[in-house]
Coordinates of C-alpha atoms in Angstrom, one line a residue:
Chain I
M1 CA -7.5 28.4 4.6
S2 CA -10.1 25.8 5.9
A3 CA -8.9 22.4 6.7
M4 CA -12.0 20.8 5.4
S5 CA -11.5 22.1 1.9
C6 CA -8.5 19.7 1.8
F7 CA -10.9 16.8 2.2
S8 CA -13.3 17.2 -0.7
G9 CA -12.7 17.1 -4.4
L10 CA -9.3 16.5 -6.0
S11 CA -6.1 16.7 -4.1
A12 CA -2.9 16.6 -6.2
F13 CA 0.1 14.8 -4.7
P14 CA 3.3 15.7 -6.5
I15 CA 6.7 14.1 -6.2
T16 CA 9.3 16.0 -4.1
P17 CA 12.4 16.4 -6.2
T18 CA 15.7 16.0 -4.2
S19 CA 19.3 15.7 -4.8
P20 CA 20.9 12.1 -4.5
G21 CA 21.8 13.2 -0.8
G22 CA 18.2 14.1 0.0
Q23 CA 18.2 17.9 -0.3
V24 CA 14.9 19.2 -1.7
D25 CA 15.2 21.1 -5.0
T26 CA 12.8 23.8 -3.9
Q27 CA 12.8 25.5 -7.3
A28 CA 11.7 22.3 -9.0
L29 CA 9.1 21.8 -6.4
R30 CA 7.6 25.2 -7.1
R31 CA 7.4 24.2 -10.8
L32 CA 5.4 21.1 -9.6
V33 CA 2.9 22.6 -7.2
G34 CA 2.0 25.8 -9.2
P35 CA 0.3 24.2 -12.2
P36 CA -2.2 22.0 -10.4
A37 CA -3.1 25.0 -8.1
E38 CA -3.6 27.1 -11.3
A39 CA -5.7 24.3 -12.9
G40 CA -8.2 24.3 -10.1
V41 CA -7.5 21.3 -7.9
D42 CA -9.1 21.6 -4.5
S43 CA -5.9 21.0 -2.5
I44 CA -2.3 20.1 -2.8
G45 CA -1.1 17.0 -1.0
L46 CA 2.6 17.7 -0.2
L47 CA 5.0 14.9 1.0
G48 CA 2.6 12.0 0.6
S49 CA 4.0 8.6 -0.2
T50 CA 4.8 9.6 -3.7
G51 CA 6.3 12.8 -2.2
T52 CA 8.7 10.4 -0.4
Y53 CA 8.1 11.9 3.1
A54 CA 9.4 8.7 4.6
Y55 CA 12.8 9.2 3.2
L56 CA 13.4 12.9 4.0
A57 CA 14.8 14.6 7.1
R58 CA 12.6 16.8 9.2
S59 CA 14.6 19.9 8.1
E60 CA 14.1 19.1 4.4
R61 CA 10.4 18.4 5.0
R62 CA 10.1 21.9 6.4
R63 CA 12.0 23.4 3.5
A64 CA 9.7 21.7 1.0
L65 CA 6.6 22.9 3.0
D66 CA 7.8 26.4 3.1
A67 CA 8.5 26.5 -0.6
A68 CA 5.2 24.9 -1.6
L69 CA 3.2 27.2 0.7
D70 CA 5.0 30.2 -0.8
A71 CA 4.4 28.9 -4.4
V72 CA 0.7 28.2 -4.1
A73 CA 0.2 31.4 -2.1
S74 CA -3.3 31.0 -0.8
R75 CA -4.9 29.7 -4.1
V76 CA -5.4 26.3 -2.6
P77 CA -5.0 24.6 0.9
L78 CA -2.0 22.5 1.5
L79 CA -2.3 19.1 3.2
V80 CA 1.1 17.7 4.3
G81 CA 2.4 14.3 5.2
V82 CA 3.5 14.2 8.9
G83 CA 4.1 10.5 9.3
A84 CA 7.2 9.1 11.0
L85 CA 8.3 5.8 12.6
R86 CA 8.5 7.5 16.1
T87 CA 5.6 9.2 17.8
D88 CA 7.7 12.2 19.0
E89 CA 9.0 12.8 15.6
A90 CA 5.5 12.8 14.1
V91 CA 4.5 15.2 16.8
R92 CA 7.3 17.6 15.9
L93 CA 6.5 17.2 12.2
A94 CA 2.8 18.1 12.8
Q95 CA 3.9 21.1 14.9
D96 CA 6.2 22.2 12.1
A97 CA 3.3 21.9 9.6
K98 CA 1.0 23.9 11.9
A99 CA 3.6 26.7 12.4
A100 CA 4.4 26.9 8.7
G101 CA 0.7 27.3 7.8
A102 CA -0.4 24.0 6.3
A103 CA -4.1 23.5 6.4
A104 CA -4.0 20.0 7.6
G105 CA -1.7 17.0 8.1
L106 CA -1.8 13.4 6.7
L107 CA -0.8 10.8 9.2
A108 CA 0.2 7.4 8.2
A109 CA 0.7 4.5 10.6
M110 CA 4.3 3.9 9.6
S111 CA 5.7 0.8 11.2
Y112 CA 8.8 -1.4 11.6
T113 CA 7.7 -3.5 14.6
P114 CA 4.1 -4.5 13.7
L115 CA 1.8 -2.2 15.6
T116 CA -1.4 -3.0 17.5
E117 CA -4.6 -1.0 17.1
D118 CA -4.2 0.5 20.6
E119 CA -0.7 1.6 19.6
V120 CA -1.8 3.4 16.5
F121 CA -4.7 4.9 18.5
A122 CA -2.3 6.4 21.1
H123 CA 0.1 7.5 18.3
V124 CA -2.5 9.4 16.4
A125 CA -4.1 10.9 19.5
A126 CA -0.7 12.2 20.6
V127 CA 0.1 13.8 17.3
A128 CA -3.4 15.5 17.1
G129 CA -3.4 16.5 20.7
E130 CA 0.1 17.8 20.9
S131 CA 0.1 19.7 17.5
G132 CA -3.4 21.1 17.1
L133 CA -3.2 20.4 13.4
P134 CA -6.4 19.0 11.8
L135 CA -5.4 15.4 10.7
C136 CA -6.5 13.1 7.9
L137 CA -5.8 9.4 8.8
Y138 CA -3.7 7.9 6.1
D139 CA -4.4 4.2 5.6
N140 CA -1.9 2.8 3.1
P141 CA -1.1 -0.8 4.1
A142 CA 1.1 -1.4 1.1
T143 CA 3.7 0.9 2.5
T144 CA 2.9 1.0 6.3
H145 CA 1.8 -2.6 6.7
F146 CA -0.8 -1.4 9.1
R147 CA -4.5 -1.6 8.1
F148 CA -7.0 0.8 9.7
T149 CA -10.2 -1.1 10.4
P150 CA -13.5 0.7 10.2
A151 CA -13.8 0.3 14.0
L152 CA -10.4 2.1 14.5
V153 CA -11.3 4.8 12.2
G154 CA -14.5 5.2 14.1
R155 CA -12.7 5.4 17.5
L156 CA -10.3 8.0 16.1
A157 CA -13.0 10.0 14.3
R158 CA -14.4 10.8 17.8
L159 CA -11.2 12.6 18.8
P160 CA -10.8 16.4 18.4
G161 CA -8.9 17.3 15.3
I162 CA -9.3 13.9 13.4
V163 CA -11.5 15.0 10.5
A164 CA -10.9 12.7 7.6
V165 CA -9.5 9.4 6.3
K166 CA -7.6 8.6 3.1
S167 CA -8.4 5.0 2.3
P168 CA -6.9 2.9 -0.5
A169 CA -9.8 2.5 -3.1
P170 CA -10.5 -1.2 -3.5
E171 CA -11.6 -2.4 -7.0
A172 CA -15.0 -1.5 -8.4
S173 CA -16.8 -4.6 -7.2
A174 CA -15.7 -4.0 -3.5
V175 CA -15.9 -0.2 -3.2
A176 CA -19.5 0.3 -2.3
A177 CA -19.3 -2.2 0.6
H178 CA -16.0 -0.7 1.7
H179 CA -17.4 2.8 1.7
A180 CA -20.5 1.8 3.6
A181 CA -18.5 0.1 6.3
L182 CA -16.4 3.2 6.8
R183 CA -19.5 5.5 6.6
A184 CA -21.3 3.5 9.3
A185 CA -18.3 3.7 11.6
V186 CA -17.8 7.5 11.6
P187 CA -19.8 10.6 12.6
D188 CA -21.5 12.8 10.1
G189 CA -19.2 15.4 8.7
F190 CA -16.2 13.1 8.8
S191 CA -14.7 13.0 5.3
I192 CA -14.0 9.6 3.6
G193 CA -11.7 10.0 0.7
Y194 CA -9.7 7.7 -1.6
S195 CA -6.2 7.1 -3.0
G196 CA -5.3 4.5 -5.8
D197 CA -5.8 6.5 -9.0
W198 CA -7.1 3.6 -11.1
N199 CA -10.0 2.9 -8.7
A200 CA -10.7 6.5 -7.8
A201 CA -13.4 7.2 -10.3
E202 CA -15.6 4.3 -8.8
A203 CA -14.7 5.3 -5.3
L204 CA -16.0 8.8 -5.9
L205 CA -19.1 7.5 -7.6
A206 CA -19.7 5.2 -4.5
G207 CA -19.8 8.4 -2.4
G208 CA -16.1 9.2 -1.7
A209 CA -15.7 12.9 -0.7
A210 CA -12.2 13.3 -2.1
W211 CA -9.6 11.7 -4.5
Y212 CA -6.1 12.0 -3.3
G213 CA -4.4 11.6 -6.6
V214 CA -0.9 11.0 -7.8
A215 CA -1.5 11.6 -11.5
A216 CA -3.1 14.9 -10.7
G217 CA 0.4 16.1 -9.5
L218 CA 1.4 16.4 -13.2
F219 CA -1.9 16.0 -15.0
P220 CA -4.6 17.8 -13.1
E221 CA -6.9 18.5 -16.1
P222 CA -7.8 14.9 -17.0
C223 CA -8.2 14.1 -13.3
L224 CA -10.4 17.1 -12.7
R225 CA -12.6 15.9 -15.7
I226 CA -13.1 12.5 -13.9
A227 CA -13.7 14.1 -10.4
Q228 CA -16.1 16.8 -11.7
A229 CA -18.1 14.3 -13.7
A230 CA -18.3 12.0 -10.6
R231 CA -19.4 14.9 -8.4
A232 CA -22.1 15.9 -10.9
G233 CA -23.4 12.3 -10.7
D234 CA -22.4 11.7 -14.4
A235 CA -21.2 8.1 -13.9
A236 CA -20.9 7.5 -17.6
G237 CA -18.9 10.6 -18.1
A238 CA -16.6 9.8 -15.2
R239 CA -16.0 6.3 -16.5
T240 CA -15.3 7.4 -20.0
E241 CA -12.7 10.0 -18.8
N242 CA -11.2 7.4 -16.5
A243 CA -11.0 4.7 -19.3
R244 CA -9.0 7.2 -21.4
L245 CA -6.2 7.2 -18.8
E246 CA -6.1 3.4 -18.5
P247 CA -2.7 3.2 -20.3
L248 CA -1.3 5.3 -17.5
W249 CA -3.0 3.3 -14.8
A250 CA -1.5 0.1 -16.3
L251 CA 2.0 1.6 -15.9
F252 CA 1.2 2.7 -12.4
R253 CA 0.0 -0.9 -11.5
A254 CA 3.1 -2.5 -13.2
H255 CA 5.8 -0.2 -11.8
S256 CA 4.2 1.9 -9.0
S257 CA 2.8 5.3 -9.5
L258 CA 5.9 6.9 -7.8
R259 CA 8.4 5.5 -10.2
I260 CA 6.2 6.4 -13.2
M261 CA 5.8 9.9 -12.0
Y262 CA 9.5 10.5 -11.7
A263 CA 9.9 9.3 -15.3
A264 CA 7.0 11.5 -16.4
A265 CA 8.3 14.6 -14.8
E266 CA 11.6 14.1 -16.6
I267 CA 9.8 13.4 -19.9
L268 CA 7.9 16.7 -19.4
G269 CA 11.0 18.6 -18.6
V270 CA 9.8 19.6 -15.2
C271 CA 12.8 18.2 -13.3
R272 CA 15.4 15.4 -13.7
A273 CA 15.3 14.1 -10.1
A274 CA 15.6 10.3 -9.3
P275 CA 13.6 8.8 -6.4
P276 CA 15.6 8.4 -3.2
R277 CA 17.7 5.3 -3.3
P278 CA 17.2 2.3 -2.7
I279 CA 14.3 3.1 -5.0
L280 CA 15.6 3.2 -8.6
P281 CA 14.3 5.0 -11.7
V282 CA 12.5 2.8 -14.1
A283 CA 14.6 1.1 -16.7
E284 CA 15.0 2.7 -20.1
P285 CA 12.5 0.5 -21.9
V286 CA 9.8 1.4 -19.3
R287 CA 10.7 5.1 -19.6
G288 CA 10.1 4.7 -23.4
E289 CA 6.7 3.2 -22.7
V290 CA 5.9 6.2 -20.4
A291 CA 6.9 8.6 -23.2
T292 CA 4.7 6.8 -25.6
V293 CA 1.7 6.7 -23.4
L294 CA 2.0 10.4 -22.5
R295 CA 2.2 11.3 -26.2
Q296 CA -0.8 9.0 -27.1
L297 CA -2.8 10.6 -24.3
G298 CA -1.9 14.1 -25.3
L299 CA -0.2 14.7 -22.0
A300 CA 3.4 15.3 -23.4
Chain E
M1 CA 38.0 -10.1 16.2
S2 CA 37.0 -12.2 13.1
A3 CA 33.8 -11.4 11.3
M4 CA 33.1 -15.1 10.8
S5 CA 32.8 -15.8 14.5
C6 CA 29.7 -13.6 14.5
F7 CA 28.1 -16.2 12.1
S8 CA 28.2 -19.5 14.0
G9 CA 26.8 -20.6 17.3
L10 CA 24.6 -18.4 19.4
S11 CA 24.4 -14.6 18.9
A12 CA 22.6 -12.7 21.7
F13 CA 20.4 -9.7 20.7
P14 CA 19.6 -7.5 23.6
I15 CA 17.2 -4.6 23.7
T16 CA 18.5 -1.1 23.6
P17 CA 17.3 0.9 26.6
T18 CA 16.5 4.5 25.8
S19 CA 14.8 7.5 27.3
P20 CA 11.4 8.4 26.0
G21 CA 13.1 10.9 23.7
G22 CA 15.3 8.2 22.1
Q23 CA 18.6 8.7 24.1
V24 CA 20.4 5.5 24.6
D25 CA 21.0 4.7 28.4
T26 CA 24.5 3.5 27.9
Q27 CA 24.8 2.3 31.6
A28 CA 21.8 0.1 31.2
L29 CA 23.1 -1.2 27.8
R30 CA 26.4 -2.2 29.5
R31 CA 24.4 -4.2 32.1
L32 CA 22.7 -5.9 29.2
V33 CA 25.6 -6.9 27.0
G34 CA 28.0 -7.9 29.8
P35 CA 26.3 -11.0 31.1
P36 CA 25.8 -12.9 27.7
A37 CA 29.3 -12.2 26.8
E38 CA 30.4 -13.6 30.2
A39 CA 28.1 -16.7 29.8
G40 CA 29.8 -17.6 26.6
V41 CA 27.6 -16.7 23.7
D42 CA 29.5 -16.5 20.4
S43 CA 28.6 -13.0 19.6
I44 CA 26.5 -10.0 20.6
G45 CA 23.9 -8.8 18.0
L46 CA 23.6 -5.1 18.9
L47 CA 20.8 -2.9 17.4
G48 CA 18.9 -5.7 15.8
S49 CA 15.1 -5.4 15.4
T50 CA 14.7 -6.1 19.1
G51 CA 17.4 -3.4 19.6
T52 CA 15.1 -0.9 17.9
Y53 CA 17.7 0.2 15.4
A54 CA 14.9 1.4 13.1
Y55 CA 13.8 3.9 15.7
L56 CA 17.1 5.5 16.7
A57 CA 19.1 8.3 15.3
R58 CA 22.6 7.7 13.8
S59 CA 24.3 9.5 16.7
E60 CA 22.5 7.3 19.2
R61 CA 23.3 4.2 17.3
R62 CA 27.0 5.2 17.5
R63 CA 26.8 5.9 21.2
A64 CA 25.2 2.4 21.8
L65 CA 27.8 0.8 19.7
D66 CA 30.7 2.5 21.4
A67 CA 29.3 1.6 24.9
A68 CA 28.7 -2.0 24.0
L69 CA 32.1 -2.5 22.4
D70 CA 33.7 -1.0 25.5
A71 CA 31.6 -3.2 27.9
V72 CA 32.3 -6.5 26.1
A73 CA 36.0 -5.6 25.5
S74 CA 37.3 -8.3 23.3
R75 CA 35.5 -11.1 24.9
V76 CA 33.1 -11.6 22.0
P77 CA 32.7 -10.1 18.6
L78 CA 30.0 -7.6 18.0
L79 CA 27.6 -7.7 15.1
V80 CA 25.6 -4.5 14.6
G81 CA 22.4 -3.5 12.7
V82 CA 23.2 -0.9 10.0
G83 CA 19.9 -0.9 8.2
A84 CA 18.1 2.4 7.2
L85 CA 15.4 3.3 4.8
R86 CA 17.8 5.4 2.7
T87 CA 20.9 3.7 1.0
D88 CA 23.2 6.7 1.8
E89 CA 22.2 6.5 5.5
A90 CA 22.8 2.7 5.6
V91 CA 26.3 3.3 4.1
R92 CA 27.0 5.9 6.8
L93 CA 25.9 3.6 9.5
A94 CA 28.1 0.8 8.2
Q95 CA 31.1 3.1 8.0
D96 CA 30.4 4.2 11.6
A97 CA 30.3 0.5 12.6
K98 CA 33.5 -0.2 10.9
A99 CA 35.2 2.9 12.3
A100 CA 34.0 1.9 15.8
G101 CA 35.4 -1.6 15.6
A102 CA 32.2 -3.7 15.1
A103 CA 33.2 -7.2 13.6
A104 CA 30.3 -7.2 11.1
G105 CA 27.1 -5.4 10.1
L106 CA 23.6 -6.8 9.8
L107 CA 21.7 -5.2 6.9
A108 CA 17.9 -5.5 6.6
A109 CA 16.0 -4.4 3.5
M110 CA 14.0 -1.8 5.4
S111 CA 11.3 -0.4 3.1
Y112 CA 8.5 2.0 2.8
T113 CA 7.9 2.0 -1.0
P114 CA 7.9 -1.8 -1.8
L115 CA 11.3 -2.6 -3.3
T116 CA 12.3 -4.8 -6.2
E117 CA 15.0 -7.4 -6.0
D118 CA 17.3 -5.3 -8.2
E119 CA 16.8 -2.3 -5.8
V120 CA 17.7 -4.4 -2.8
F121 CA 20.7 -5.9 -4.7
A122 CA 22.0 -2.4 -5.5
H123 CA 21.4 -1.2 -2.0
V124 CA 23.3 -4.1 -0.4
A125 CA 26.2 -3.8 -2.9
A126 CA 26.5 0.0 -2.1
V127 CA 26.6 -0.6 1.6
A128 CA 29.2 -3.4 1.4
G129 CA 31.3 -1.7 -1.2
E130 CA 31.4 1.8 0.4
S131 CA 31.9 0.6 3.9
G132 CA 34.2 -2.4 3.7
L133 CA 32.3 -3.9 6.7
P134 CA 31.5 -7.6 6.4
L135 CA 27.8 -8.0 6.1
C136 CA 25.1 -10.4 7.1
L137 CA 21.9 -10.1 5.0
Y138 CA 19.0 -9.7 7.4
D139 CA 15.9 -11.2 6.0
N140 CA 12.9 -10.2 8.2
P141 CA 9.8 -9.8 6.1
A142 CA 7.6 -9.3 9.2
T143 CA 9.3 -5.8 9.8
T144 CA 10.8 -4.9 6.4
H145 CA 8.1 -6.3 4.1
F146 CA 10.8 -7.5 1.7
R147 CA 11.6 -11.2 1.3
F148 CA 15.0 -12.3 0.2
T149 CA 14.5 -15.2 -2.2
P150 CA 17.2 -17.9 -2.3
A151 CA 18.1 -16.6 -5.8
L152 CA 18.8 -13.1 -4.5
V153 CA 20.7 -14.4 -1.5
G154 CA 22.8 -16.4 -4.0
R155 CA 23.5 -13.3 -6.2
L156 CA 24.5 -11.3 -3.1
A157 CA 26.6 -14.0 -1.7
R158 CA 28.9 -13.7 -4.7
L159 CA 29.8 -10.0 -3.8
P160 CA 32.9 -9.3 -1.7
G161 CA 32.0 -8.8 1.9
I162 CA 28.6 -10.4 1.9
V163 CA 29.3 -13.3 4.1
A164 CA 26.1 -14.6 5.9
V165 CA 22.3 -14.5 5.9
K166 CA 20.0 -14.3 9.0
S167 CA 16.9 -16.0 7.9
P168 CA 13.6 -16.3 9.8
A169 CA 13.3 -19.9 10.8
P170 CA 10.2 -21.5 9.5
E171 CA 8.3 -24.1 11.5
A172 CA 9.8 -27.5 12.0
S173 CA 8.0 -29.2 9.1
A174 CA 9.4 -26.6 6.6
V175 CA 12.9 -25.9 7.9
A176 CA 14.8 -28.7 6.1
A177 CA 13.6 -27.6 2.7
H178 CA 14.1 -23.9 3.4
H179 CA 17.7 -24.6 4.5
A180 CA 18.4 -26.8 1.5
A181 CA 17.1 -24.2 -0.9
L182 CA 19.4 -21.5 0.7
R183 CA 22.3 -23.9 0.8
A184 CA 22.0 -24.7 -2.9
A185 CA 21.9 -21.0 -3.8
V186 CA 25.2 -19.9 -1.9
P187 CA 28.9 -20.7 -2.2
D188 CA 30.6 -23.0 0.5
G189 CA 31.6 -21.0 3.5
F190 CA 28.6 -18.7 3.3
S191 CA 26.9 -18.8 6.7
I192 CA 23.2 -19.5 6.9
G193 CA 21.8 -18.7 10.3
Y194 CA 18.3 -18.3 11.9
S195 CA 16.2 -16.0 13.9
G196 CA 12.7 -16.7 15.4
D197 CA 13.6 -18.2 18.8
W198 CA 10.8 -20.8 19.0
N199 CA 11.9 -22.4 15.8
A200 CA 15.6 -22.0 16.2
A201 CA 16.4 -25.4 17.7
E202 CA 15.0 -27.2 14.7
A203 CA 16.7 -24.8 12.3
L204 CA 20.1 -25.6 14.0
L205 CA 19.3 -29.3 13.8
A206 CA 18.6 -28.9 10.1
G207 CA 22.1 -27.5 9.5
G208 CA 21.8 -23.8 10.5
A209 CA 25.2 -22.3 11.4
A210 CA 23.9 -19.8 13.8
W211 CA 21.1 -18.8 16.0
Y212 CA 20.4 -15.0 16.2
G213 CA 18.6 -15.1 19.5
V214 CA 16.4 -12.5 21.3
A215 CA 15.9 -14.5 24.6
A216 CA 19.7 -15.0 24.7
G217 CA 19.9 -11.3 25.4
L218 CA 18.7 -11.8 28.9
F219 CA 18.8 -15.6 29.3
P220 CA 21.9 -16.8 27.6
E221 CA 22.3 -20.1 29.7
P222 CA 19.2 -22.0 28.5
C223 CA 19.8 -20.8 25.0
L224 CA 23.3 -22.0 25.1
R225 CA 22.2 -25.4 26.3
I226 CA 19.9 -25.6 23.2
A227 CA 22.6 -24.5 20.8
Q228 CA 25.3 -26.7 22.3
A229 CA 23.1 -29.8 22.2
A230 CA 22.1 -29.1 18.5
R231 CA 25.7 -28.5 17.5
A232 CA 26.7 -31.8 19.2
G233 CA 24.0 -33.6 17.1
D234 CA 22.0 -34.3 20.2
A235 CA 18.6 -33.7 18.8
A236 CA 16.7 -35.2 21.7
G237 CA 18.7 -32.9 24.1
A238 CA 18.2 -29.8 22.0
R239 CA 14.4 -30.5 21.7
T240 CA 14.1 -31.2 25.5
E241 CA 15.8 -27.9 26.3
N242 CA 13.8 -26.1 23.8
A243 CA 10.5 -27.5 25.1
R244 CA 11.3 -26.2 28.6
L245 CA 11.2 -22.7 27.2
E246 CA 7.9 -23.1 25.5
P247 CA 6.0 -20.9 27.9
L248 CA 8.4 -18.0 27.0
W249 CA 8.0 -18.8 23.3
A250 CA 4.3 -18.7 23.6
L251 CA 4.5 -15.2 25.1
F252 CA 6.8 -14.2 22.4
R253 CA 4.4 -15.4 19.7
A254 CA 1.4 -13.7 21.3
H255 CA 3.0 -10.3 22.1
S256 CA 6.3 -10.2 20.1
S257 CA 9.6 -11.0 21.6
L258 CA 10.5 -7.3 21.7
R259 CA 7.6 -6.3 24.0
I260 CA 8.2 -9.4 26.2
M261 CA 11.9 -8.7 26.5
Y262 CA 11.2 -5.1 27.7
A263 CA 8.9 -6.5 30.4
A264 CA 11.4 -9.2 31.4
A265 CA 14.3 -6.6 31.7
E266 CA 12.2 -4.6 34.1
I267 CA 11.1 -7.7 36.0
L268 CA 14.8 -8.7 36.4
G269 CA 15.7 -5.2 37.6
V270 CA 18.1 -4.7 34.7
C271 CA 16.4 -1.5 33.5
R272 CA 13.0 0.2 33.4
A273 CA 13.1 1.4 29.8
A274 CA 9.9 1.3 27.6
P275 CA 10.1 0.5 23.9
P276 CA 10.1 3.5 21.6
R277 CA 6.5 4.9 21.0
P278 CA 4.3 4.1 19.1
I279 CA 5.3 0.7 20.5
L280 CA 3.8 0.4 24.0
P281 CA 4.8 -1.8 26.9
V282 CA 2.7 -4.8 27.5
A283 CA -0.5 -4.4 29.6
E284 CA -0.2 -5.1 33.3
P285 CA -1.8 -8.6 33.1
V286 CA 0.6 -9.7 30.5
R287 CA 3.5 -8.3 32.6
G288 CA 2.1 -10.5 35.4
E289 CA 2.2 -13.6 33.0
V290 CA 5.8 -12.7 32.1
A291 CA 6.8 -12.6 35.8
T292 CA 5.1 -16.0 36.4
V293 CA 6.7 -17.7 33.5
L294 CA 10.2 -16.4 34.4
R295 CA 9.7 -17.7 37.9
Q296 CA 8.5 -21.0 36.8
L297 CA 11.4 -21.4 34.5
G298 CA 13.8 -20.4 37.2
L299 CA 14.9 -17.3 35.2
A300 CA 13.8 -14.7 37.7

């Protein structure tokens, strides 16, 4: 399965259901990754931030990866989060991903001590060089507290094996300039894709190659309609489809997409897992709002 | 050893020397914790942020703790970092600390997914309740990306076993208001102490009960002079002693106290450990500046 097919179109990022002690529920994970693969997403993004990679042991991350690869068979390529606070741990995770058969890795600049650009450069270079796994840089300052500048993305894009960036989509008024700055920094063929579901339609219309989507983990069809309209250059169509999902985006913005997706998975009867503590499930009134929104959108 | 003696006066926070693979060098750690204990600091703060607790496995944190407890014997109480991204892991670390004989634990609100106040409240309550270890709340937004409000500190201070807070000392013009806001939120007897070496003298003069000090890990004497002058109400003396160390504080602000302390430990011949990657040692010219400053201050 080609790595580059992970980096265009729609990638669906499911939650990773676990026990309270952090054991992955592989049966529930299979029920999560099968339907988006069947619906026609371009890749599955396993163990992203919503997939709580940061909270899971290496052995559990491997169990999740093996189960997901088996469940999707070779219908879609699998992109997997290999981030860790320590460089040596991230190297091992990328080696595991390569050995298991993932198409590519997603590498965030997780931090505790604030990191310099040179430190992140050396970290990414070590993971790419020691694993041989094609990598997507994962820029997510809201969780990692490190921001990849276009200049750093440009430096890293020249290393062998660094093939894409997943950037947080800014709001509509800023996305064109953001995309142009990244595009100017990287070689041709380097993929610039976006996370942040509520801003993704505009990011695709601005030229983004991929949407790394959280909602697509449970609701691939409406997300595919947005992505396909944007890819076809149908801006009005993409915006109309995106506007329909605004009640879901509002819940994501208010409570985080991670917490809302755990509630949605339970409402849909897919699994009853809670996020890893200290993260708590949303309170009962919010869960009620999620159920109402899913019903109104025809998603439950 | 009383927990409360960890929470007044000067607490020295050494680095934790490790191999590149993350194994604690217990012999070097003994050489680090002995001298401040001998010099008369009020407690040792093991496995703080400078002690790279966030980067070390549970088994290595236990090895460090056992070695440090043995090295200081019962000369000073030992406060130990028990923070972790997962609540169950922080509980286990606090149980380990209690079993090993630490006087108290230091609990940061480590985060990846941004946390709510209620999530941090439940996290801290679980660690205190399930371990029985007296706890100091560790407020360090620069690394954890969670800020303890005075209201949250006040709520937590009413739980059994939550006995102190380690707050980042704001600059001189803001410290009195900061201290008053915390004082108003907590019961009598709850200890309010400060980190941030370059602002610590003013924080002590404003009423802070403790200085959780990084420089004190290698340079206890000049830090003790500051702390003792402040405690005696000798503001001019405390400020004069503090001003002497300004060249060191400037290096801390420019490169982080952690990176500078690794360089200083090597310059002093205590150990040759590097910080855990992705954190890199300071570049050679900076190391030269550290050597010059230590010589000028009579510290090397």
